[in-house]
mmCIF file of C-alpha atoms (C1' of nucleotides) in Angstrom:
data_model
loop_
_atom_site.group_PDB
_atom_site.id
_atom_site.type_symbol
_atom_site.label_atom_id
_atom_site.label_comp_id
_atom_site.label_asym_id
_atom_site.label_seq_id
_atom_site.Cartn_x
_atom_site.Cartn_y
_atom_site.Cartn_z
ATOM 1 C CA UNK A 1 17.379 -24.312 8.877
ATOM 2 C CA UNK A 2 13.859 -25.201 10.016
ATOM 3 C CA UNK A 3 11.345 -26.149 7.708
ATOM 4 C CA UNK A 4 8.979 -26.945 9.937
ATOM 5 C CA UNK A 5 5.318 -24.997 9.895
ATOM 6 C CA UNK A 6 3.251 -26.146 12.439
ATOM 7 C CA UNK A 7 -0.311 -24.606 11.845
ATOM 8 C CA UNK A 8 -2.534 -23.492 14.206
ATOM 9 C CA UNK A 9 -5.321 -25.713 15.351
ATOM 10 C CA UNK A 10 -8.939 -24.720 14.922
ATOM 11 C CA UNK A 11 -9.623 -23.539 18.305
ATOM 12 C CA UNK A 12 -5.948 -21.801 18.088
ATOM 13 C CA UNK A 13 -6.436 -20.186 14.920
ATOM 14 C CA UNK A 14 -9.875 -18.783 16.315
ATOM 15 C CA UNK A 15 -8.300 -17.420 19.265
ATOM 16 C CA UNK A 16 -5.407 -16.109 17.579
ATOM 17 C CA UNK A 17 -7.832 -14.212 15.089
ATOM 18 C CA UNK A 18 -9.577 -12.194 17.573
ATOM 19 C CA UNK A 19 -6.320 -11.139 19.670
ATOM 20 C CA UNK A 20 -4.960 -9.841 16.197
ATOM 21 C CA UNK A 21 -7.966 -8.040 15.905
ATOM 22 C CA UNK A 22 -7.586 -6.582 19.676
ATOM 23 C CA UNK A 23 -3.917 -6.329 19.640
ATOM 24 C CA UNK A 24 -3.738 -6.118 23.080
ATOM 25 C CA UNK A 25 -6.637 -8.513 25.180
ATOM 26 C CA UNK A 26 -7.168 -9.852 28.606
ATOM 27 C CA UNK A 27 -9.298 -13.179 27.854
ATOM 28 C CA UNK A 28 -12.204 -11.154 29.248
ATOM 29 C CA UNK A 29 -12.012 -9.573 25.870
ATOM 30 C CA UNK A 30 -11.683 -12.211 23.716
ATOM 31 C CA UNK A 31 -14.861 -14.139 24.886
ATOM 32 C CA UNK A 32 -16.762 -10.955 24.530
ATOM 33 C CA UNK A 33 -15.527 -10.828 21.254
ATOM 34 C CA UNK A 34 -16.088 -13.962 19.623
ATOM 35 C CA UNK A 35 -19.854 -15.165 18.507
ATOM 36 C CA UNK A 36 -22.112 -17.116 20.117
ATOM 37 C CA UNK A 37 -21.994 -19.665 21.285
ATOM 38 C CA UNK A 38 -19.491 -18.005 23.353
ATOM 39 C CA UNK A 39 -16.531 -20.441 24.478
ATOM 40 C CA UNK A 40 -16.076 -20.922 28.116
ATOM 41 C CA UNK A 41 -13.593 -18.272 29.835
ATOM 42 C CA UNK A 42 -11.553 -21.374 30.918
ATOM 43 C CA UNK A 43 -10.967 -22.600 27.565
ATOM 44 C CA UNK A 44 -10.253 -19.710 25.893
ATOM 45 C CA UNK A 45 -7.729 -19.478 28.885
ATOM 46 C CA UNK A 46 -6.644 -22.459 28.479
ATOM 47 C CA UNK A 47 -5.850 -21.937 24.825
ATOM 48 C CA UNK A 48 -4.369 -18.795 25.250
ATOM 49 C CA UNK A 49 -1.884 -20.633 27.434
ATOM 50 C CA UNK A 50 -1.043 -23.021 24.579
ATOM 51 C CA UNK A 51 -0.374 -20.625 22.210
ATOM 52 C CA UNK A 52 2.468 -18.707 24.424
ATOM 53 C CA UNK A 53 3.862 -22.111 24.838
ATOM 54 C CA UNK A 54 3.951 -22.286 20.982
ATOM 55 C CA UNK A 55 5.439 -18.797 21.016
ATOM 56 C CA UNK A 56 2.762 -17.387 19.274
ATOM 57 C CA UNK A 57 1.347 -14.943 22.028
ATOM 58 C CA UNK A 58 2.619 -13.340 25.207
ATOM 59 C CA UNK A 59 1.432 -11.533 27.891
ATOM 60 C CA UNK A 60 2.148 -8.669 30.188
ATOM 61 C CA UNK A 61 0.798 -8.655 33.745
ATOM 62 C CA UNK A 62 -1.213 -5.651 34.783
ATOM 63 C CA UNK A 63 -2.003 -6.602 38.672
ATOM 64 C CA UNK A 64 -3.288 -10.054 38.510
ATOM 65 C CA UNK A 65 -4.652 -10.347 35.293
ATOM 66 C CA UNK A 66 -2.734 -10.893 32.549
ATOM 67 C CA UNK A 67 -2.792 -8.742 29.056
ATOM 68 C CA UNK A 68 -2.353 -10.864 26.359
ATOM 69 C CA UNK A 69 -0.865 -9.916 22.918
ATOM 70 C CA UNK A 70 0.459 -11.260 19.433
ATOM 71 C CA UNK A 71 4.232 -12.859 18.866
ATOM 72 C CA UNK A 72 3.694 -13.634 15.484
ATOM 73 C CA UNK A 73 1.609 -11.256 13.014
ATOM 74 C CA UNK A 74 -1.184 -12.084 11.181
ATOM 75 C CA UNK A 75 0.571 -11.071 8.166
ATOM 76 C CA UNK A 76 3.907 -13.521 9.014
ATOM 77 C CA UNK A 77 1.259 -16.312 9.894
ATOM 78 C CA UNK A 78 -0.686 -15.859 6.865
ATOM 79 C CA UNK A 79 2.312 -15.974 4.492
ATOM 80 C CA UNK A 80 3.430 -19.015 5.940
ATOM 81 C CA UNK A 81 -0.397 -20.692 5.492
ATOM 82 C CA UNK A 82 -0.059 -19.455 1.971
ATOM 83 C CA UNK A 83 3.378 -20.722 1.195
ATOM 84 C CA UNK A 84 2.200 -23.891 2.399
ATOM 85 C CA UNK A 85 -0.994 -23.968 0.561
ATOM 86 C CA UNK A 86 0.875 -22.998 -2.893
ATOM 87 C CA UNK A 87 3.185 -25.496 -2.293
ATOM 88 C CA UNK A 88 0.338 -28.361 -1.751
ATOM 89 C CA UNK A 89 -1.705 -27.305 -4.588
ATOM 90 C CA UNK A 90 -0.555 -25.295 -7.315
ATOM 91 C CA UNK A 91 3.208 -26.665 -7.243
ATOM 92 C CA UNK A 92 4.668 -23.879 -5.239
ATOM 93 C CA UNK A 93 4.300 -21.480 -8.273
ATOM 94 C CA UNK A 94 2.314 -18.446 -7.474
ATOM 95 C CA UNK A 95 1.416 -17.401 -10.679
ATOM 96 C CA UNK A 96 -0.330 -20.794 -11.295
ATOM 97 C CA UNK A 97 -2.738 -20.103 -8.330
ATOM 98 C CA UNK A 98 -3.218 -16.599 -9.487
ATOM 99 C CA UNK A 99 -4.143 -17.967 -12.937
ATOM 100 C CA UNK A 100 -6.520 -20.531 -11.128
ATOM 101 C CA UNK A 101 -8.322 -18.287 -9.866
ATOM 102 C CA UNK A 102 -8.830 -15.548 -12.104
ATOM 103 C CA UNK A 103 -10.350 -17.866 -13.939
ATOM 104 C CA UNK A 104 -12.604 -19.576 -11.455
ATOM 105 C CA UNK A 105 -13.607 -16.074 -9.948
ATOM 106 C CA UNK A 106 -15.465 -14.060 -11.794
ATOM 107 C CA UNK A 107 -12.643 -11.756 -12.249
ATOM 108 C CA UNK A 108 -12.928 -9.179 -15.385
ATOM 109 C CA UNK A 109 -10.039 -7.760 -17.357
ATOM 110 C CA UNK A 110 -10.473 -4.552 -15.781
ATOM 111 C CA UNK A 111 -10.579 -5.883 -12.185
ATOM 112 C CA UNK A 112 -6.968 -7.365 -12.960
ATOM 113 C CA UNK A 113 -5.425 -4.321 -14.318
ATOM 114 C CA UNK A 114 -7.144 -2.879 -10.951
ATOM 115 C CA UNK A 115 -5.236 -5.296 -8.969
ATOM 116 C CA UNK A 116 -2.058 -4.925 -11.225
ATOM 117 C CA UNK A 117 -2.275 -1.327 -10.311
ATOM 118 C CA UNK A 118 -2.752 -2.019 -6.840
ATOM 119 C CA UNK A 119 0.337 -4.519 -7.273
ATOM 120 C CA UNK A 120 2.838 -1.913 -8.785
ATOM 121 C CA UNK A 121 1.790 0.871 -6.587
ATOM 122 C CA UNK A 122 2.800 -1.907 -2.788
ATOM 123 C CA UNK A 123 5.802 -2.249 -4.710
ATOM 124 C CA UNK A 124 6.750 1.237 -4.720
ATOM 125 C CA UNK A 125 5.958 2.056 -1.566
ATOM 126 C CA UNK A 126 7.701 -0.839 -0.316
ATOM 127 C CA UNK B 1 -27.825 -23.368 1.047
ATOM 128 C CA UNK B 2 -25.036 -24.323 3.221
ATOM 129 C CA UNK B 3 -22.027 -22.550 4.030
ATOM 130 C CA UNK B 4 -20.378 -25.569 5.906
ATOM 131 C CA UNK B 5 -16.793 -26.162 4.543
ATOM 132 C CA UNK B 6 -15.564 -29.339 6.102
ATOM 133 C CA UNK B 7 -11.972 -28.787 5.848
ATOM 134 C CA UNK B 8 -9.779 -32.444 5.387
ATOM 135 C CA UNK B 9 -7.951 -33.348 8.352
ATOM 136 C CA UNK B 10 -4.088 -33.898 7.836
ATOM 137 C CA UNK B 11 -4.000 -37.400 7.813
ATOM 138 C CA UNK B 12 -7.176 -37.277 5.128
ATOM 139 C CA UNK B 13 -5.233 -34.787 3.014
ATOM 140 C CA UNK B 14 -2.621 -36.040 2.616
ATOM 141 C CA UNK B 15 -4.507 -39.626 1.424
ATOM 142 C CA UNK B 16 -6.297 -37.300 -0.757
ATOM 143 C CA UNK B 17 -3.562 -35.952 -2.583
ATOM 144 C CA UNK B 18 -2.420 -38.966 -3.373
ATOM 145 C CA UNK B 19 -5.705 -40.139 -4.830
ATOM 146 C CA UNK B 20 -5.899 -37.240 -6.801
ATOM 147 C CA UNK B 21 -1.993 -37.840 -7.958
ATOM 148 C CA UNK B 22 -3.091 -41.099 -8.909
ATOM 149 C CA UNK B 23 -6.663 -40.406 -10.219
ATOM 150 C CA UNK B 24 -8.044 -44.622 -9.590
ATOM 151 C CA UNK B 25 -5.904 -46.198 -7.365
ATOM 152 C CA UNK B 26 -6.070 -49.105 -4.809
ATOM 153 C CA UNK B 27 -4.719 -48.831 -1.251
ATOM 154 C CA UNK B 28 -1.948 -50.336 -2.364
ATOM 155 C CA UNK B 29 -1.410 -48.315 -5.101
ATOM 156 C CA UNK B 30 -1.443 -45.421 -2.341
ATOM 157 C CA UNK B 31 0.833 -46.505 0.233
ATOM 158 C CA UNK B 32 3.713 -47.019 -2.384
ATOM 159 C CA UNK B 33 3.184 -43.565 -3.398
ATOM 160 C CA UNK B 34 3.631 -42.006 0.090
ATOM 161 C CA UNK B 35 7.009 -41.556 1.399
ATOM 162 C CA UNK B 36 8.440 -43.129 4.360
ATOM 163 C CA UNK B 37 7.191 -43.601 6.701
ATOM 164 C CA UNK B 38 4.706 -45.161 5.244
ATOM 165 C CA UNK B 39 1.627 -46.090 6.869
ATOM 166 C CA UNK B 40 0.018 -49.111 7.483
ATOM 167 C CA UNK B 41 -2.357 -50.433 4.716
ATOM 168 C CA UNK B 42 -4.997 -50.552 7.287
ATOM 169 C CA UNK B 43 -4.412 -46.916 7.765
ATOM 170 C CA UNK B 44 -4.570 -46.042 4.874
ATOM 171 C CA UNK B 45 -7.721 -48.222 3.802
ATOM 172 C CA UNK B 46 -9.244 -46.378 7.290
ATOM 173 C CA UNK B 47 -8.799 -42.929 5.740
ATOM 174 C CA UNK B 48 -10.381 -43.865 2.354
ATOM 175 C CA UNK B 49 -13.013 -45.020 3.851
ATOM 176 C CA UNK B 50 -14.115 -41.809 5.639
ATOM 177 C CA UNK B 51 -12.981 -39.803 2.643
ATOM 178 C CA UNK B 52 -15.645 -41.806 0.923
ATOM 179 C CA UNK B 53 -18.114 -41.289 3.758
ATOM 180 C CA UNK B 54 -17.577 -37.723 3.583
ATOM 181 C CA UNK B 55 -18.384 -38.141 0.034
ATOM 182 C CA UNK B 56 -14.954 -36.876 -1.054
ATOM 183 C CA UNK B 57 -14.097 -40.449 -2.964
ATOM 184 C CA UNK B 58 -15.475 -43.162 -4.465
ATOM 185 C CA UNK B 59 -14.794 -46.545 -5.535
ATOM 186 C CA UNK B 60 -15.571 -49.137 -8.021
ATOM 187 C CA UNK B 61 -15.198 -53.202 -7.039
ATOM 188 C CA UNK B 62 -13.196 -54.976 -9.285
ATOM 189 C CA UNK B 63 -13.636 -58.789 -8.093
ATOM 190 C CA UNK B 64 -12.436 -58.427 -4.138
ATOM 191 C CA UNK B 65 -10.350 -55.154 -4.198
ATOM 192 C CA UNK B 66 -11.989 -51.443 -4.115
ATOM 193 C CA UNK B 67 -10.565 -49.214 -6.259
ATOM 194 C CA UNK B 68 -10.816 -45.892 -5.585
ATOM 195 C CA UNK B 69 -11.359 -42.811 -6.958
ATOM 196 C CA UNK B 70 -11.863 -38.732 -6.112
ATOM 197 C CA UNK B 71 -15.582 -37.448 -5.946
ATOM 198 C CA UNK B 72 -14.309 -34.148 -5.102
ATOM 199 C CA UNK B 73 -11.752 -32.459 -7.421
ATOM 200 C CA UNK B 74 -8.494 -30.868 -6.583
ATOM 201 C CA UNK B 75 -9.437 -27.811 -8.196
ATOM 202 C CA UNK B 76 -12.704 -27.704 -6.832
ATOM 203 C CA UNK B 77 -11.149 -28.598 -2.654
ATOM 204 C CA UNK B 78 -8.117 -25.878 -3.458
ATOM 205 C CA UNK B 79 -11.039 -23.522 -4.543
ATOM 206 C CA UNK B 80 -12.698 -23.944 -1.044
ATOM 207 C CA UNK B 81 -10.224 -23.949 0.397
ATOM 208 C CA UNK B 82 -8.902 -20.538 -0.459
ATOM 209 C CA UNK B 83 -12.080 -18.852 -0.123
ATOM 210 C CA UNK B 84 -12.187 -19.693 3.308
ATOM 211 C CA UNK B 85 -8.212 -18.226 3.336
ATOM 212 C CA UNK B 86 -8.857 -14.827 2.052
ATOM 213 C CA UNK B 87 -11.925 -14.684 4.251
ATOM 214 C CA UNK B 88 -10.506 -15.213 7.227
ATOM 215 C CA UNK B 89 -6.987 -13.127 6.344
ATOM 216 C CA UNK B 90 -7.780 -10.922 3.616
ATOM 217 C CA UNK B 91 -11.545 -9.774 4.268
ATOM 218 C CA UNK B 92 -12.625 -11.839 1.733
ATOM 219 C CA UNK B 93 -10.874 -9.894 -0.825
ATOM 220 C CA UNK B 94 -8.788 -11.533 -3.353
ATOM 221 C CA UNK B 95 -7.549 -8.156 -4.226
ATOM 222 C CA UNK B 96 -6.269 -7.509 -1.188
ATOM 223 C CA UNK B 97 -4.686 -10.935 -1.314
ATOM 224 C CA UNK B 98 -2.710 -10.405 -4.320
ATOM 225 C CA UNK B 99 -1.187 -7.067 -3.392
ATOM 226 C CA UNK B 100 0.002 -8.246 -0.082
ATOM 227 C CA UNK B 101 1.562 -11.441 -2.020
ATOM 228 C CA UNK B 102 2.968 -9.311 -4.285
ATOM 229 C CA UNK B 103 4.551 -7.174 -1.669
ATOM 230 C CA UNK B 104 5.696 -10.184 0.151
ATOM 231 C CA UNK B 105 7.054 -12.178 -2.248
ATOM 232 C CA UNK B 106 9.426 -10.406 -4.063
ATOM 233 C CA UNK B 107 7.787 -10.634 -7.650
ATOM 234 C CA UNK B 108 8.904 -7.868 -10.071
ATOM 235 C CA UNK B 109 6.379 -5.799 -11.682
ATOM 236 C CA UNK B 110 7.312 -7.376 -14.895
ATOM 237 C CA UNK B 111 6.748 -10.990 -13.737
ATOM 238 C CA UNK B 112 3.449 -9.360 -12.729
ATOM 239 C CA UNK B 113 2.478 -8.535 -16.233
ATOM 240 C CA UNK B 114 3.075 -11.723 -17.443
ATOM 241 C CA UNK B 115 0.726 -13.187 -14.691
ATOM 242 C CA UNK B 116 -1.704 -10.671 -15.822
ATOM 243 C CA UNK B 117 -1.156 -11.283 -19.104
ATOM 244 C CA UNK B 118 -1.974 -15.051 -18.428
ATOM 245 C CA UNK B 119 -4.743 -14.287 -16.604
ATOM 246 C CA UNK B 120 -6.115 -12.747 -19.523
ATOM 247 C CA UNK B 121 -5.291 -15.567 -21.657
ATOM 248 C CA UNK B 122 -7.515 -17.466 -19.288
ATOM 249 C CA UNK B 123 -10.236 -15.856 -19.346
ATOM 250 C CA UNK B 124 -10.399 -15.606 -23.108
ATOM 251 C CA UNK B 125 -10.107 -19.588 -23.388
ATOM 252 C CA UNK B 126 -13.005 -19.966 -21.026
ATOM 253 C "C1'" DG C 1 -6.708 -78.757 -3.167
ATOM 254 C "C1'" DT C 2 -3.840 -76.386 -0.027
ATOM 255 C "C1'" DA C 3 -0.742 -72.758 1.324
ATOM 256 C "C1'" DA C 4 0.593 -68.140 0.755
ATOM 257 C "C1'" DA C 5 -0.458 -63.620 -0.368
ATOM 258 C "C1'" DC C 6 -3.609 -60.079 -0.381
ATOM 259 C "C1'" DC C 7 -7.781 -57.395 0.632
ATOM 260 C "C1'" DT C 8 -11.476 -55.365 3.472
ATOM 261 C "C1'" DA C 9 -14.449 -54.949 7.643
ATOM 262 C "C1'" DC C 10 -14.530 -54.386 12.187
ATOM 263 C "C1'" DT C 11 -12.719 -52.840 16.227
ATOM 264 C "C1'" DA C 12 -10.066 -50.882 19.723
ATOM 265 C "C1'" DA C 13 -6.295 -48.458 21.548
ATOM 266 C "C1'" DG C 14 -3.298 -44.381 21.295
ATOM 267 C "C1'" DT C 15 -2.833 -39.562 20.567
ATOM 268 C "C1'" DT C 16 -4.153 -34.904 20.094
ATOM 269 C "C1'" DT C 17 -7.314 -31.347 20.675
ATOM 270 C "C1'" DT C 18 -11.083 -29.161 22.969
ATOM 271 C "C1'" DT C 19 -13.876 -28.121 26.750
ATOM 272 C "C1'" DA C 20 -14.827 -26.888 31.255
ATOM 273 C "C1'" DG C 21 -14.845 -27.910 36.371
ATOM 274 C "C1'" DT C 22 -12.596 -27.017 40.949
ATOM 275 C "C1'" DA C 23 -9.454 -24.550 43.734
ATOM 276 C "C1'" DT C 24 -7.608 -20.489 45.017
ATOM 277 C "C1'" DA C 25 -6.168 -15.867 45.241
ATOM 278 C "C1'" DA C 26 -6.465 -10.891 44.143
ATOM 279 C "C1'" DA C 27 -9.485 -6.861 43.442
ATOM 280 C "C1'" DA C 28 -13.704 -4.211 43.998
ATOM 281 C "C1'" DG C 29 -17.865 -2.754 46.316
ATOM 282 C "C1'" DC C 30 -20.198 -1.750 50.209
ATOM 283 C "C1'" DG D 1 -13.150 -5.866 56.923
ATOM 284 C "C1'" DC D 2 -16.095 -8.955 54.628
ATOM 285 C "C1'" DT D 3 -18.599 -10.411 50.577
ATOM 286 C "C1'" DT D 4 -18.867 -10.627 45.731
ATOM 287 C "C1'" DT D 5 -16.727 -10.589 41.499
ATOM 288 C "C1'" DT D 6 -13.126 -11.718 38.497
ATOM 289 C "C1'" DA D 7 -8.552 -13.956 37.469
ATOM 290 C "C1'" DT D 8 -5.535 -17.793 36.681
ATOM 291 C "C1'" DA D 9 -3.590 -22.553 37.519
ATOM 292 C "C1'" DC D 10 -4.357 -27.049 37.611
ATOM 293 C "C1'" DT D 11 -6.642 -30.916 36.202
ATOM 294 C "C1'" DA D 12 -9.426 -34.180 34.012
ATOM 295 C "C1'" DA D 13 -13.015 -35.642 31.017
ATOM 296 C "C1'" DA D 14 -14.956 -35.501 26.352
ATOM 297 C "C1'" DA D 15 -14.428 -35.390 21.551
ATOM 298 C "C1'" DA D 16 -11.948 -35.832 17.401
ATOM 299 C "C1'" DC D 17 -8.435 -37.900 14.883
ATOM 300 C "C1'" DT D 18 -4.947 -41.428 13.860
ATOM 301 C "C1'" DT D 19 -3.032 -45.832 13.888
ATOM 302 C "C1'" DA D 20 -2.963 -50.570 13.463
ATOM 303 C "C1'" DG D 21 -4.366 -55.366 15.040
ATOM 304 C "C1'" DT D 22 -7.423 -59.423 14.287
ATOM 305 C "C1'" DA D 23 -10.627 -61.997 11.662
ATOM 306 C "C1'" DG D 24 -12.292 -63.721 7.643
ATOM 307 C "C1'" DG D 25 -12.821 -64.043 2.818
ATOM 308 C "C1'" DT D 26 -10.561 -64.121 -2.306
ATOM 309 C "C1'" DT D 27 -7.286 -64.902 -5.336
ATOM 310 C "C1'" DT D 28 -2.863 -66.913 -6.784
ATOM 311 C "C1'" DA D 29 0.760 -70.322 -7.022
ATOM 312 C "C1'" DC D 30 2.179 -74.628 -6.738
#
DNA sequence: GTAAACCTACTAAGTTTTTAGTATAAAAGC
DNA sequence: GCTTTTATACTAAAAACTTAGTAGGTTTAC
């Protein structure tokens, strides 16, 4: 029973965000992905190493490079940052962020029944 | 116009949280609240002092002893904070947030009404 | 008044994270 | 085949963050 979330650092999280957008990525790809100023292939190669280590990539070996891809989904990592955000400020209830910020957003009536629709209709198609 | 967020680092969060649990509080006052293992007053009194560098806390002297208090508000930080979230896993779009949370977490349609119907509440009270 | 308790400033060391150099080996181009 | 390009491993330095000691000044208790 592990409790435990260990976030991503900056650099990680960075990295991590461009091989979910690739899916599949030799580091090559990922430098040419991210923005200027571009990281240095040896860090991002370096990083990339961490995060297998931290089981959150792995890679496949085409030749001598290596292919790198995503362990854990954006989607699992992002409901994890969110649980943990909740939980540090809105008392783990989810319907007391929601409420938070449809009031600080600009959020009409309409827009929520929008969403609400938008809600019921992922929950059928679960 | 700046876009800079300068998200808290761990160790200032969580000093943060406390200050805004407390509302004015001295480092004492802080370290009791924290749970084992505590840290060391110094630590502590390190922390505040950045987070009032960083212009996220103030204090006011009363004879020798600071006592501090939050500059920024939690609302305001959590606000930030989950901007920068749903930008960097929902597109920005706090629609697209809520249906995947809705799908994720199992929350019935009709708990979903009531959020809406909260939301509503909230906006009317504004 | 003196000792004990308490508070902050300053400082430095420890730790973690980030960056990138060097070495080396495979692949590609000619 | 030899040179150039492109990869990764290893390593270490730089930067950022965290922790806590020492010094010195106030306040409190006797």
């Amino acid at each position: 029973m592990k409790k435990e979330f260990k976030p991503l650092t900056k650099a990680e999280e960075e990295i991590m965000q461009a091989l979910w957008q690739l899916d599949k990525a030799f580091v090559k790809d990922i430098v040419d992905l991210l923005p200027e100023p571009k990281p240095h292939y040896n860090t991002v190669s370096t990083i990339i190493k961490i995060l297998e280590e931290k089981g959150f990539a792995g890679h496949e070996s085409l030749g001598k490079a290596n292919r790198y891809f995503p362990l854990v989904q954006k989607d699992e990592y992002s409901k994890k940052s969110m649980n943990q955000f909740v939980g540090k400020y809105f008392e783990g209830s989810f319907a007391n962020m929601l409420s938070f910020f449809a009031k600080e957003k600009d959020i009409s009536v309409k827009e929520l029944e929008e969403i609400l629709q938008l809600m019921k209709e992922q929950k059928n198609t679960k």
